[in-house]
Amino acid sequence: MHHVDPNVDVNLKINNIPVTVKGGTTIVEAASKVGIKIPTLCHHPDLPVRATCRICVVEVKGQKRFKTACNTMVEEGNEIYTNTKAVREARKTILELILADHPMDCLKCIRNTNCELQDLANEYNIKEIPFTPTAEVLPIEANNPSIVRDMSKCIKCGRCVEACQAVQDVYAINTANRSHEFTITTAYGKDLSESTCTYCGQCIAVCPVGALYEKDDTGRVWEALDNKELHVVVQTAPAIRVALGEAFGMDPGSVTTGKMVAALRRLGFDKVFDTNFTADLTIIEEGNELLQRITEGGTLPMMTSCSPGWINYIEKFYPELLPNVSSCKSPQQMFGALAKTFYAEKSGISAANIFSVSIMPCTAKKYECTRPEMNSSGYQDVDVVLTTRELARMIEEAGINFNNLAEEEYDAPFGLSSGAAVIFGASGGVMEAALRTVYEVVTGEVLQDVEFTAVRGYTGIREAEVDLAGTKVRIAVTSSLKNAKTLMEQIKKGESNYHFIEIMACPGGCIGGGGQPFRATAAIKANRAAGVYEIDSSQELRQSHKNPSITEIYEQFLEKPLGHKSHELLHTHYTPRKI
Amino acid sequence: MCKQLTEKDVCEIIASHQASKEKLLSILLDIQDASGQNCIVEEWARVVSAELDLPLTKIYDVITFYEMLSEKPRGKNIIEICKSTPCHFIKGVNIVNIFEEELCIKMGETTPDNLFTLQYTSCVGACDIAPVAKIGDEVYGNLSKDKIVDIIKSYREAAICQK
Amino acid sequence: MSKIKQVLSVNFGKIQPDSVEEYVKAGGYEALKKAFSMEPVAIINEVKAAKLLGRGGAAYPAGSKWEQLYEIQEFPKYIVCNADEGEPGTFKDKMLLEKDPLRVIEGMTIAGKVFNSHEGYIYIRGEYRKIQKVFQSALDNAEKAGYLGNNILGTDFSFKIHIMTGAGAYVCGENSALLNSTEGKVGRPRIKPPHLAEVGLFLMPTLVNNVESFANVPTIVLVGGDEYLSYGTPDSGGTKLVCLSGHAANRGVYEVPFGVTLRDIIFDEEIGGGVANGGKLKFYHLGGQSGPIGFPEQLDTAYCCKVMRNNGLSVGSGAVVVLDESVCIIDYLKSVTEFFIHESCGKCVPCREGNTQLQFILDKFSKGTATEADFALMKKLSTTMAKASFCGLGQAATTALDSCLKYRKAEFEAHLNKQCPAGVCFTNEEGGE
C-alpha cells in the first residue's frame, strides 16, 4: 500500500544520481533537485495534476510501463531513468502525435516564440511529423469583448478547465465528447458571453499554446494614435509596472514604472496618467461609503468593486447579494469618467476628441469598459483596454528598446499617487489602503504603522479585526472566485460577521491577472507582489487621503466624497445576470 | 410526435430519482426517453443543472460522453447496428445496406418522418445471435433481409396505432 | 469425457431467475448462511486458497484484493460489482445477470458481510437496461425474503444493493472510470494512485469485482477454497464462462474448467464445435478487443491464466471470437482499431491521437500504399500507446496488432505488394487485382 509521509526522507536514484527528498515529492520535483529537467505540458504547478499529455514519462526500474513524472510520487529505493532511448522515443512520438493534430502555423500565432509546445518541438529536435495531419480549421470564437478561443490550436491539455473549475469554480468551460472529438467547450457550444464566464482570463494565463488569448485591441489604439484629431490619454493600472518587464526578459517583480511611462510617450500617447490616482480616489469614496453603511445601518458586509471579473461573477452567481457591493466604480472607470469631464474641462479639449486608453493586467476590464452604464461623461468613458501583453507587443512593434529607456514621470493632473494606491495591485491591497485612511478619518489619530500585513498574501481567506475608536471592524480579504464563493455562502447563510470584504477575481489579485505576461506561477506572482510592496514602502506618501492631488480635485471639481458629482461620475449600479 | 415535454415533467423525473446527483445517468436517460426527440436539449439540461445543483458544463460533458445520450434531436426509434468484430465479420448479409435501403437514409441520418435514426453501436453483448441491431432496449439477432423488413414494419405499424 | 463443468451455470434455464424460492430450492443462500457463521478472515482465506482470479479481464487475484481492503480501517466501505460487460465478444455476465441474478447478489452480500459494508452497488451497462429490470426484481425478492436489506437472516447485519446504469461507454469497464460513472459523473478514468481499495466510491475504501467473480464466491464459501481450486489448474482456480462467437459453429456461453485447451474450447462438439459452414480456422481473438490474437499453431495451449500469459495469450473476459480464412488480418485490425477510436475517452494523447493515427497506417496497408517504414512507425506507436497511455484502454488497444505483427508479419508484407491473402483488400479498386 502506498503511503506518503512528508516528514520521512525518501532515498532514490535518478539516472544513477542519488537524491534524498521528502515523502510526497513527485518525480519531476525530485529530478529538478539534481538538475534534471523532465518536460511537462498539461501540468502546471498551480493547478491540480491531470497527467493526460504523457510527455513527462520516465522509466522506473521494475515497472512494465512508463510512469508520468508529474504525478508519480517517489518511493524508497526507486531507480528512475529519464533519458533512455525508450523514454526519448516515447516522448518524441507523443510530441509528434500532438503536432499531427496541431495547425503549426506558428509564424502567425499569438504565442510564436512564447509557446510551450513550440519549445518542446525545439527541445526534441522535431524536424518532420511521420503521422497524418488531422488538425481541423475551426471557427475562431471572438464574440465577446475579452477572450478569444481558437480551438484549432487547442492541445486538450485541460489546464484552462482546471483554472475555470478548480481555481475559479465558474465552470464556464469543461471537457466534452470523447476520442478524437474530445474537446474543451462551453455547454452546448455556446459563446462565452452566454455562459457563466466572468472574463477573468485565468484560462488564458495557463494556456500553453495559442488557443486562448485576449481580444487584441492594439489595432484600435494604433489607429487612435495615428489620428491627429484625437487627444489620446492612457492610464496604467498598479500591477502593470511590476510585470511588464517580464515581457522584455527582466526578472519578475522588476519595477519598471519610469520605463513604462517613457515607452508610452514614445508610442505617441499625448498624456500618460496613472490609474493609481483614481485608486486613491476610490479609497476616499469607498472608505466614506463603508463608514456611512456602518453608521447608518446600510447593507453589510460591504464588498469591494474594483475587480470586474468579480463583479461579473456576483452578477451571474449571487445577484441577491449585489446590495452588498460597494457602489464605487473601479479605479479604471473613475479615471475614465474624470478624463472626459474634469480633465477635458481643465485642458480645454472637447471630450469628443479625447480617446481614453487603459493598460490593465486584466481581460475582464475589456468587458467592463463596454458596459452601457460606463458613460458618465456622455461618451464611452474608457475607449480601449489593453492588457499588459498587448502593451508589450506594441512596444516591440514600435521598435522601442524597453530595457534601455531612461525613466520618465507621469503627467499631471492624474500622475501623483500614494503607496496605498499601488498596493491595489496585490490581493489585500485595497483593504490595507482603506484601513490606512479610514483609521485616521475615524479616530483622528495618526497611524503609527501603516502596514497591515495580516491582510497580505496569496492564498485562502485572511481576516482581521481593527479597532476604530471603539468600533471593532471585522474584515476579510480573499482572491480567486472559489474563495469568493465560500464567503458568499457564509453571507447567504447569515454566518458572515464581517463589515468589509475585499475580493479580487484572480489568485493573488491583479498581479496574477488574466492579462499579465504568460508563464506566471505562484512564485512569479509573489515576486510581482513584492515589487508592489517595494514601491509602496519606498514612498513618502503612503495614504490616499494625504495625496494633495486628491484634495485638489475635491476642491476644484468633486466637492465632497459621496457628493452629488461623485455620485454621478464615480459611482455605479449592478445588474443581476443569473445564467 | 409525442406530447411536448414540460418543465414539470422534467422535475418529476428528477424527483423520481430523489434528485440525487449519482442518479444523473438514469435521470438523463429518462428525460431522453420522454423527450420524443431522443435527446436532451439545453432547456432540460438547465433544469437538471438547477435541480441537482450541478454545473451545466458537467451535464453537457456527460451527455456528449455517453453513447446512449444525445444533445441533438434524433428519431423516435434509434436503430443501433453493432459494428464490433463478432457482428461485423458475419458473412452473407450486410445489414447496414439493408437498413439503409429499407429506410432510404444513410448511416447517421434520421428518416423524414422522424421515426428512425440509424447509427452504429459498439458490442451490445449478443454476439451469439450476430449480426444484431438494437432498437430501444430490444435486441434483434440473426438478422436477415426478411427479418429486417418485418422489424421495420412492426415499428411503423406501432407508430400508426399510437397516432 | 465432457469438457464442460457446470458450477456457475448450473441454474441457467432451470429456475425462474428472480425467484428466491427456486434459487433456495436449488441450494442457493446456503453459502450466505455458512458465511454468517465464519470469521471474515476465514472467508478471505478461502477466496485466497481458491485462487480466484478476477473474471473481468485483468485476472488480478481476488483474494489479495479482498485482503488489501480488509486491512484498511476506514468506513464506510463499499462493495461494487462491475457489470459493464463491454468487451466485444463477451456476453457471459449478461447470462449470469439474466439467468441467475441471485447468485451474484449472494456473492456481493457475502462480500458485504466480510467487509462490514452496508452498501453495495452494481453498475450495469446501459445496453442491458432490460436485464436491469430482472435484476431489480431479484433484489426486491431477496429483500422480501430476508436475504438482503435490513437484518439479514435475522442478524443485525444490513446490506443494500443499488443498481446504477451505464449509458454506453466501454471505458467505464475500467474500475476507476466505473466508479466515476457510478457517482453520476463522466466515465473517464482516475489518476492512480490512490488505489480504489483506499480511495474508491465517494472517495471511500471500495471493493470492485466483476459479476462472474462475485458469482463464484458462494461456491467457494460452500465447497471451500481447496476444493474450488481443484476444479481448475494450480494457478487458476475453478471454472470459466467462455463466450464463443464469430465463425464458431456453436456460438454461445459455455462453462469450462481451467486447464482445457483452446482446441477443446473451439473444436469440442459440446463447446465451439469448430468453424461454421466447414470453414477453416484462421485466428481467434481472445478476451475481447483488448486481448491478443491466437493462431492455429497455439491451439494446444492450456486455458489457464498463467499458461496463457506465458504464451503471449490471455483469458481476459472469456471471449473467444473465431475467425475463418475469409477474414483479412489488416481488415480485422482496422475493425478493432475503429472500436478503440470510438471508445477512447479522449483525455490522454497516446490513446486519443495514437488510435487515430494507427488507423491511418492500417488503411495504407489495405490500400497498398504502405511502405517498409510503416512497420517501424507502427511498432513505435504501439509501444508508446502500450507503455504511456493513461489507462488500460489505451495500453491494450494494440495488443491484437502486436500478436499479428509477431506471428503474421507475412500478411502485412503481402499487402505492401498489393496482395491480400484473404482477397478482401484491393477488390474495389479500379484495375485492382
mmCIF file of C-alpha atoms in Angstrom, chain A residues 279-559:
data_model
loop_
_atom_site.group_PDB
_atom_site.id
_atom_site.type_symbol
_atom_site.label_atom_id
_atom_site.label_comp_id
_atom_site.label_asym_id
_atom_site.label_seq_id
_atom_site.Cartn_x
_atom_site.Cartn_y
_atom_site.Cartn_z
ATOM 1 C CA ALA A 279 -7.143 54.205 -6.766
ATOM 2 C CA ASP A 280 -6.518 56.856 -4.131
ATOM 3 C CA LEU A 281 -9.820 58.423 -5.061
ATOM 4 C CA THR A 282 -11.530 55.050 -4.698
ATOM 5 C CA ILE A 283 -10.253 54.832 -1.147
ATOM 6 C CA ILE A 284 -11.790 58.186 -0.271
ATOM 7 C CA GLU A 285 -15.146 57.293 -1.785
ATOM 8 C CA GLU A 286 -15.231 53.681 -0.675
ATOM 9 C CA GLY A 287 -13.939 54.473 2.793
ATOM 10 C CA ASN A 288 -16.696 57.010 3.264
ATOM 11 C CA GLU A 289 -19.243 54.592 1.877
ATOM 12 C CA LEU A 290 -18.156 51.984 4.415
ATOM 13 C CA LEU A 291 -18.424 54.427 7.290
ATOM 14 C CA GLN A 292 -21.820 55.507 6.059
ATOM 15 C CA ARG A 293 -23.021 51.913 5.862
ATOM 16 C CA ILE A 294 -21.730 51.180 9.356
ATOM 17 C CA THR A 295 -23.165 54.308 10.970
ATOM 18 C CA GLU A 296 -26.420 54.456 9.044
ATOM 19 C CA GLY A 297 -27.268 50.778 9.111
ATOM 20 C CA GLY A 298 -26.584 50.048 5.453
ATOM 21 C CA THR A 299 -26.115 46.589 3.973
ATOM 22 C CA LEU A 300 -23.107 44.808 5.428
ATOM 23 C CA PRO A 301 -20.660 43.342 4.834
ATOM 24 C CA MET A 302 -19.701 45.807 2.165
ATOM 25 C CA MET A 303 -17.668 44.267 -0.612
ATOM 26 C CA THR A 304 -15.110 45.860 -2.898
ATOM 27 C CA SER A 305 -15.934 46.526 -6.522
ATOM 28 C CA CYS A 306 -12.563 47.081 -8.234
ATOM 29 C CA SER A 307 -12.291 43.672 -9.869
ATOM 30 C CA PRO A 308 -14.548 43.366 -12.927
ATOM 31 C CA GLY A 309 -14.194 39.569 -13.017
ATOM 32 C CA TRP A 310 -15.542 39.519 -9.501
ATOM 33 C CA ILE A 311 -18.400 41.865 -10.449
ATOM 34 C CA ASN A 312 -19.299 39.606 -13.376
ATOM 35 C CA TYR A 313 -19.218 36.653 -11.005
ATOM 36 C CA ILE A 314 -21.538 38.124 -8.387
ATOM 37 C CA GLU A 315 -23.935 39.397 -11.042
ATOM 38 C CA LYS A 316 -24.141 35.890 -12.507
ATOM 39 C CA PHE A 317 -23.893 33.705 -9.415
ATOM 40 C CA TYR A 318 -25.087 35.738 -6.424
ATOM 41 C CA PRO A 319 -27.258 38.573 -7.772
ATOM 42 C CA GLU A 320 -29.174 38.619 -4.484
ATOM 43 C CA LEU A 321 -26.006 39.907 -2.797
ATOM 44 C CA LEU A 322 -25.461 42.843 -5.152
ATOM 45 C CA PRO A 323 -26.615 45.337 -2.478
ATOM 46 C CA ASN A 324 -23.501 44.348 -0.549
ATOM 47 C CA VAL A 325 -21.196 45.509 -3.304
ATOM 48 C CA SER A 326 -19.755 48.998 -2.949
ATOM 49 C CA SER A 327 -21.301 51.361 -5.455
ATOM 50 C CA CYS A 328 -17.850 52.778 -6.241
ATOM 51 C CA LYS A 329 -16.699 52.335 -9.796
ATOM 52 C CA SER A 330 -13.393 50.635 -10.275
ATOM 53 C CA PRO A 331 -10.357 52.937 -10.441
ATOM 54 C CA GLN A 332 -10.238 52.389 -14.226
ATOM 55 C CA GLN A 333 -13.784 53.638 -14.672
ATOM 56 C CA MET A 334 -13.409 56.513 -12.211
ATOM 57 C CA PHE A 335 -10.443 57.565 -14.267
ATOM 58 C CA GLY A 336 -12.407 57.219 -17.492
ATOM 59 C CA ALA A 337 -15.218 59.405 -16.196
ATOM 60 C CA LEU A 338 -12.831 62.088 -14.937
ATOM 61 C CA ALA A 339 -10.690 62.085 -18.085
ATOM 62 C CA LYS A 340 -13.604 63.102 -20.255
ATOM 63 C CA THR A 341 -15.099 65.568 -17.733
ATOM 64 C CA PHE A 342 -12.681 67.124 -15.273
ATOM 65 C CA TYR A 343 -9.612 66.756 -17.486
ATOM 66 C CA ALA A 344 -11.474 67.790 -20.645
ATOM 67 C CA GLU A 345 -12.676 70.912 -18.867
ATOM 68 C CA LYS A 346 -9.290 71.667 -17.366
ATOM 69 C CA SER A 347 -7.346 71.160 -20.595
ATOM 70 C CA GLY A 348 -9.948 72.733 -22.801
ATOM 71 C CA ILE A 349 -10.185 69.700 -25.041
ATOM 72 C CA SER A 350 -13.603 68.509 -26.070
ATOM 73 C CA ALA A 351 -14.458 65.127 -24.585
ATOM 74 C CA ALA A 352 -15.452 64.041 -28.072
ATOM 75 C CA ASN A 353 -11.824 64.382 -29.091
ATOM 76 C CA ILE A 354 -10.345 62.574 -26.127
ATOM 77 C CA PHE A 355 -9.503 58.926 -26.711
ATOM 78 C CA SER A 356 -9.006 57.157 -23.431
ATOM 79 C CA VAL A 357 -6.869 54.025 -23.266
ATOM 80 C CA SER A 358 -6.121 51.978 -20.212
ATOM 81 C CA ILE A 359 -3.411 49.402 -19.665
ATOM 82 C CA MET A 360 -4.720 46.685 -17.417
ATOM 83 C CA PRO A 361 -3.489 43.306 -16.152
ATOM 84 C CA CYS A 362 -6.965 42.075 -16.864
ATOM 85 C CA THR A 363 -9.197 40.736 -19.612
ATOM 86 C CA ALA A 364 -12.437 41.452 -17.750
ATOM 87 C CA LYS A 365 -11.573 45.169 -17.874
ATOM 88 C CA LYS A 366 -12.125 44.984 -21.635
ATOM 89 C CA TYR A 367 -15.685 43.991 -20.912
ATOM 90 C CA GLU A 368 -16.089 46.481 -18.066
ATOM 91 C CA CYS A 369 -15.349 49.485 -20.265
ATOM 92 C CA THR A 370 -18.092 48.428 -22.691
ATOM 93 C CA ARG A 371 -20.797 48.303 -20.021
ATOM 94 C CA PRO A 372 -23.548 50.674 -21.156
ATOM 95 C CA GLU A 373 -23.623 52.440 -17.774
ATOM 96 C CA MET A 374 -19.945 53.387 -18.076
ATOM 97 C CA ASN A 375 -20.678 56.574 -19.985
ATOM 98 C CA SER A 376 -20.994 59.259 -17.310
ATOM 99 C CA SER A 377 -19.075 61.674 -19.490
ATOM 100 C CA GLY A 378 -21.678 61.341 -22.213
ATOM 101 C CA TYR A 379 -19.240 59.175 -24.148
ATOM 102 C CA GLN A 380 -17.829 55.734 -23.518
ATOM 103 C CA ASP A 381 -15.600 56.735 -20.613
ATOM 104 C CA VAL A 382 -12.742 54.362 -21.417
ATOM 105 C CA ASP A 383 -12.423 53.672 -25.126
ATOM 106 C CA VAL A 384 -9.980 50.782 -25.198
ATOM 107 C CA VAL A 385 -8.426 48.498 -22.638
ATOM 108 C CA LEU A 386 -5.117 46.845 -23.439
ATOM 109 C CA THR A 387 -3.599 44.045 -21.423
ATOM 110 C CA THR A 388 -0.005 44.084 -20.244
ATOM 111 C CA ARG A 389 0.773 41.647 -23.047
ATOM 112 C CA GLU A 390 -0.755 43.868 -25.716
ATOM 113 C CA LEU A 391 1.241 46.844 -24.484
ATOM 114 C CA ALA A 392 4.405 44.744 -24.663
ATOM 115 C CA ARG A 393 3.574 43.829 -28.260
ATOM 116 C CA MET A 394 3.068 47.499 -29.186
ATOM 117 C CA ILE A 395 6.375 48.431 -27.604
ATOM 118 C CA GLU A 396 8.075 45.709 -29.651
ATOM 119 C CA GLU A 397 6.327 46.701 -32.835
ATOM 120 C CA ALA A 398 7.350 50.319 -32.347
ATOM 121 C CA GLY A 399 10.966 49.245 -32.094
ATOM 122 C CA ILE A 400 11.405 50.686 -28.639
ATOM 123 C CA ASN A 401 14.316 49.239 -26.704
ATOM 124 C CA PHE A 402 12.452 48.996 -23.455
ATOM 125 C CA ASN A 403 15.336 47.922 -21.273
ATOM 126 C CA ASN A 404 17.448 50.931 -22.242
ATOM 127 C CA LEU A 405 14.805 53.596 -21.788
ATOM 128 C CA ALA A 406 15.500 56.382 -19.346
ATOM 129 C CA GLU A 407 12.831 56.658 -16.684
ATOM 130 C CA GLU A 408 10.194 59.333 -17.024
ATOM 131 C CA GLU A 409 7.416 60.744 -14.838
ATOM 132 C CA TYR A 410 3.641 60.636 -15.180
ATOM 133 C CA ASP A 411 1.746 63.680 -16.355
ATOM 134 C CA ALA A 412 -0.388 65.938 -14.156
ATOM 135 C CA PRO A 413 -3.138 66.127 -13.063
ATOM 136 C CA PHE A 414 -3.502 62.313 -12.731
ATOM 137 C CA GLY A 415 0.097 61.487 -12.052
ATOM 138 C CA LEU A 416 0.531 61.772 -8.328
ATOM 139 C CA SER A 417 -0.474 58.842 -6.117
ATOM 140 C CA SER A 418 0.244 57.273 -2.740
ATOM 141 C CA GLY A 419 1.773 53.969 -1.782
ATOM 142 C CA ALA A 420 -1.724 52.933 -0.749
ATOM 143 C CA ALA A 421 -2.762 53.091 -4.395
ATOM 144 C CA VAL A 422 -0.028 50.915 -5.819
ATOM 145 C CA ILE A 423 -0.800 48.065 -3.450
ATOM 146 C CA PHE A 424 -4.224 47.777 -5.109
ATOM 147 C CA GLY A 425 -2.257 45.535 -7.450
ATOM 148 C CA ALA A 426 -1.910 42.750 -4.889
ATOM 149 C CA SER A 427 -4.593 40.869 -3.030
ATOM 150 C CA GLY A 428 -5.254 42.653 0.261
ATOM 151 C CA GLY A 429 -4.081 45.975 -1.078
ATOM 152 C CA VAL A 430 -7.442 47.683 -1.317
ATOM 153 C CA MET A 431 -8.246 46.648 2.236
ATOM 154 C CA GLU A 432 -4.901 47.834 3.547
ATOM 155 C CA ALA A 433 -5.208 51.113 1.686
ATOM 156 C CA ALA A 434 -8.712 51.635 3.036
ATOM 157 C CA LEU A 435 -7.612 50.952 6.611
ATOM 158 C CA ARG A 436 -4.757 53.430 6.295
ATOM 159 C CA THR A 437 -7.296 56.139 5.544
ATOM 160 C CA VAL A 438 -10.380 55.069 7.471
ATOM 161 C CA TYR A 439 -8.409 54.652 10.670
ATOM 162 C CA GLU A 440 -7.207 58.225 10.616
ATOM 163 C CA VAL A 441 -10.555 59.636 9.488
ATOM 164 C CA VAL A 442 -12.459 57.879 12.252
ATOM 165 C CA THR A 443 -10.006 58.093 15.130
ATOM 166 C CA GLY A 444 -8.485 61.433 14.242
ATOM 167 C CA GLU A 445 -5.186 59.902 15.282
ATOM 168 C CA VAL A 446 -2.085 59.465 13.187
ATOM 169 C CA LEU A 447 -1.490 55.858 12.227
ATOM 170 C CA GLN A 448 1.926 54.836 13.532
ATOM 171 C CA ASP A 449 2.437 51.762 11.371
ATOM 172 C CA VAL A 450 0.645 51.927 8.034
ATOM 173 C CA GLU A 451 1.368 48.303 7.174
ATOM 174 C CA PHE A 452 -1.451 45.824 7.807
ATOM 175 C CA THR A 453 0.483 42.686 6.881
ATOM 176 C CA ALA A 454 -2.249 40.341 8.119
ATOM 177 C CA VAL A 455 -4.308 41.017 5.009
ATOM 178 C CA ARG A 456 -1.433 40.484 2.576
ATOM 179 C CA GLY A 457 -0.823 37.192 0.845
ATOM 180 C CA TYR A 458 -1.844 34.830 -1.857
ATOM 181 C CA THR A 459 -3.995 32.063 -0.536
ATOM 182 C CA GLY A 460 -7.123 31.368 1.412
ATOM 183 C CA ILE A 461 -9.250 33.855 3.272
ATOM 184 C CA ARG A 462 -7.385 36.284 5.509
ATOM 185 C CA GLU A 463 -9.276 38.069 8.250
ATOM 186 C CA ALA A 464 -8.581 40.718 10.856
ATOM 187 C CA GLU A 465 -10.307 42.963 13.360
ATOM 188 C CA VAL A 466 -9.479 46.640 13.556
ATOM 189 C CA ASP A 467 -10.410 48.890 16.442
ATOM 190 C CA LEU A 468 -11.736 52.148 15.047
ATOM 191 C CA ALA A 469 -12.247 54.332 18.106
ATOM 192 C CA GLY A 470 -14.116 51.639 19.925
ATOM 193 C CA THR A 471 -15.901 50.188 16.922
ATOM 194 C CA LYS A 472 -14.494 46.791 16.103
ATOM 195 C CA VAL A 473 -14.459 46.454 12.360
ATOM 196 C CA ARG A 474 -14.100 42.908 11.107
ATOM 197 C CA ILE A 475 -12.612 42.477 7.706
ATOM 198 C CA ALA A 476 -11.843 39.645 5.296
ATOM 199 C CA VAL A 477 -9.700 39.516 2.199
ATOM 200 C CA THR A 478 -9.539 36.905 -0.483
ATOM 201 C CA SER A 479 -8.678 36.313 -4.101
ATOM 202 C CA SER A 480 -9.988 33.739 -6.609
ATOM 203 C CA LEU A 481 -13.660 33.218 -7.219
ATOM 204 C CA LYS A 482 -13.660 29.871 -5.482
ATOM 205 C CA ASN A 483 -12.702 31.593 -2.259
ATOM 206 C CA ALA A 484 -15.246 34.301 -3.013
ATOM 207 C CA LYS A 485 -17.891 31.601 -3.231
ATOM 208 C CA THR A 486 -17.062 30.449 0.296
ATOM 209 C CA LEU A 487 -17.604 33.985 1.599
ATOM 210 C CA MET A 488 -20.824 34.403 -0.394
ATOM 211 C CA GLU A 489 -22.241 31.176 1.020
ATOM 212 C CA GLN A 490 -21.438 32.435 4.524
ATOM 213 C CA ILE A 491 -23.345 35.637 3.862
ATOM 214 C CA LYS A 492 -26.301 33.754 2.388
ATOM 215 C CA LYS A 493 -26.486 31.520 5.429
ATOM 216 C CA GLY A 494 -26.286 34.542 7.744
ATOM 217 C CA GLU A 495 -22.982 33.283 9.121
ATOM 218 C CA SER A 496 -20.868 36.201 7.968
ATOM 219 C CA ASN A 497 -19.986 38.714 10.648
ATOM 220 C CA TYR A 498 -17.666 40.884 8.587
ATOM 221 C CA HIS A 499 -18.096 44.575 7.924
ATOM 222 C CA PHE A 500 -15.872 44.804 4.899
ATOM 223 C CA ILE A 501 -14.641 42.222 2.418
ATOM 224 C CA GLU A 502 -12.090 42.653 -0.336
ATOM 225 C CA ILE A 503 -12.410 40.267 -3.250
ATOM 226 C CA MET A 504 -10.233 40.006 -6.327
ATOM 227 C CA ALA A 505 -11.210 37.551 -9.050
ATOM 228 C CA CYS A 506 -7.682 36.419 -9.857
ATOM 229 C CA PRO A 507 -5.463 34.429 -7.490
ATOM 230 C CA GLY A 508 -3.092 36.867 -5.847
ATOM 231 C CA GLY A 509 -5.039 39.862 -7.121
ATOM 232 C CA CYS A 510 -4.214 41.927 -10.204
ATOM 233 C CA ILE A 511 -0.556 40.893 -10.215
ATOM 234 C CA GLY A 512 -1.969 37.494 -11.240
ATOM 235 C CA GLY A 513 -4.475 38.919 -13.683
ATOM 236 C CA GLY A 514 -5.518 37.183 -16.890
ATOM 237 C CA GLY A 515 -3.837 39.888 -18.974
ATOM 238 C CA GLN A 516 -0.378 39.625 -17.440
ATOM 239 C CA PRO A 517 2.685 38.155 -19.184
ATOM 240 C CA PHE A 518 2.449 34.411 -19.824
ATOM 241 C CA ARG A 519 4.007 31.618 -17.784
ATOM 242 C CA ALA A 520 3.240 33.121 -14.398
ATOM 243 C CA THR A 521 3.235 30.780 -11.421
ATOM 244 C CA ALA A 522 2.523 31.418 -7.774
ATOM 245 C CA ALA A 523 6.245 32.033 -7.275
ATOM 246 C CA ILE A 524 6.377 34.609 -10.071
ATOM 247 C CA LYS A 525 3.245 36.285 -8.761
ATOM 248 C CA ALA A 526 4.849 36.509 -5.316
ATOM 249 C CA ASN A 527 7.743 38.388 -6.917
ATOM 250 C CA ARG A 528 5.343 40.772 -8.599
ATOM 251 C CA ALA A 529 3.583 41.366 -5.279
ATOM 252 C CA ALA A 530 6.950 42.031 -3.657
ATOM 253 C CA GLY A 531 7.550 44.635 -6.354
ATOM 254 C CA VAL A 532 4.299 46.362 -5.499
ATOM 255 C CA TYR A 533 5.098 46.464 -1.778
ATOM 256 C CA GLU A 534 8.601 47.662 -2.583
ATOM 257 C CA ILE A 535 7.155 50.665 -4.417
ATOM 258 C CA ASP A 536 4.828 51.355 -1.501
ATOM 259 C CA SER A 537 7.479 51.194 1.189
ATOM 260 C CA SER A 538 9.863 53.378 -0.784
ATOM 261 C CA GLN A 539 7.277 56.150 -0.993
ATOM 262 C CA GLU A 540 6.939 59.081 1.358
ATOM 263 C CA LEU A 541 3.220 59.403 0.619
ATOM 264 C CA ARG A 542 1.534 56.175 1.726
ATOM 265 C CA GLN A 543 -2.050 57.181 2.499
ATOM 266 C CA SER A 544 -4.671 58.101 -0.051
ATOM 267 C CA HIS A 545 -6.222 60.969 1.906
ATOM 268 C CA LYS A 546 -2.834 62.640 2.138
ATOM 269 C CA ASN A 547 -2.444 62.825 -1.642
ATOM 270 C CA PRO A 548 -2.548 66.565 -2.415
ATOM 271 C CA SER A 549 -3.932 65.935 -5.906
ATOM 272 C CA ILE A 550 -6.905 64.211 -4.309
ATOM 273 C CA THR A 551 -7.550 67.150 -2.022
ATOM 274 C CA GLU A 552 -7.290 69.394 -5.042
ATOM 275 C CA ILE A 553 -9.777 67.521 -7.193
ATOM 276 C CA TYR A 554 -12.365 67.629 -4.421
ATOM 277 C CA GLU A 555 -11.780 71.343 -4.030
ATOM 278 C CA GLN A 556 -11.800 72.117 -7.727
ATOM 279 C CA PHE A 557 -14.358 69.697 -9.017
ATOM 280 C CA LEU A 558 -15.887 66.912 -6.970
ATOM 281 C CA GLU A 559 -16.745 68.989 -3.881
#
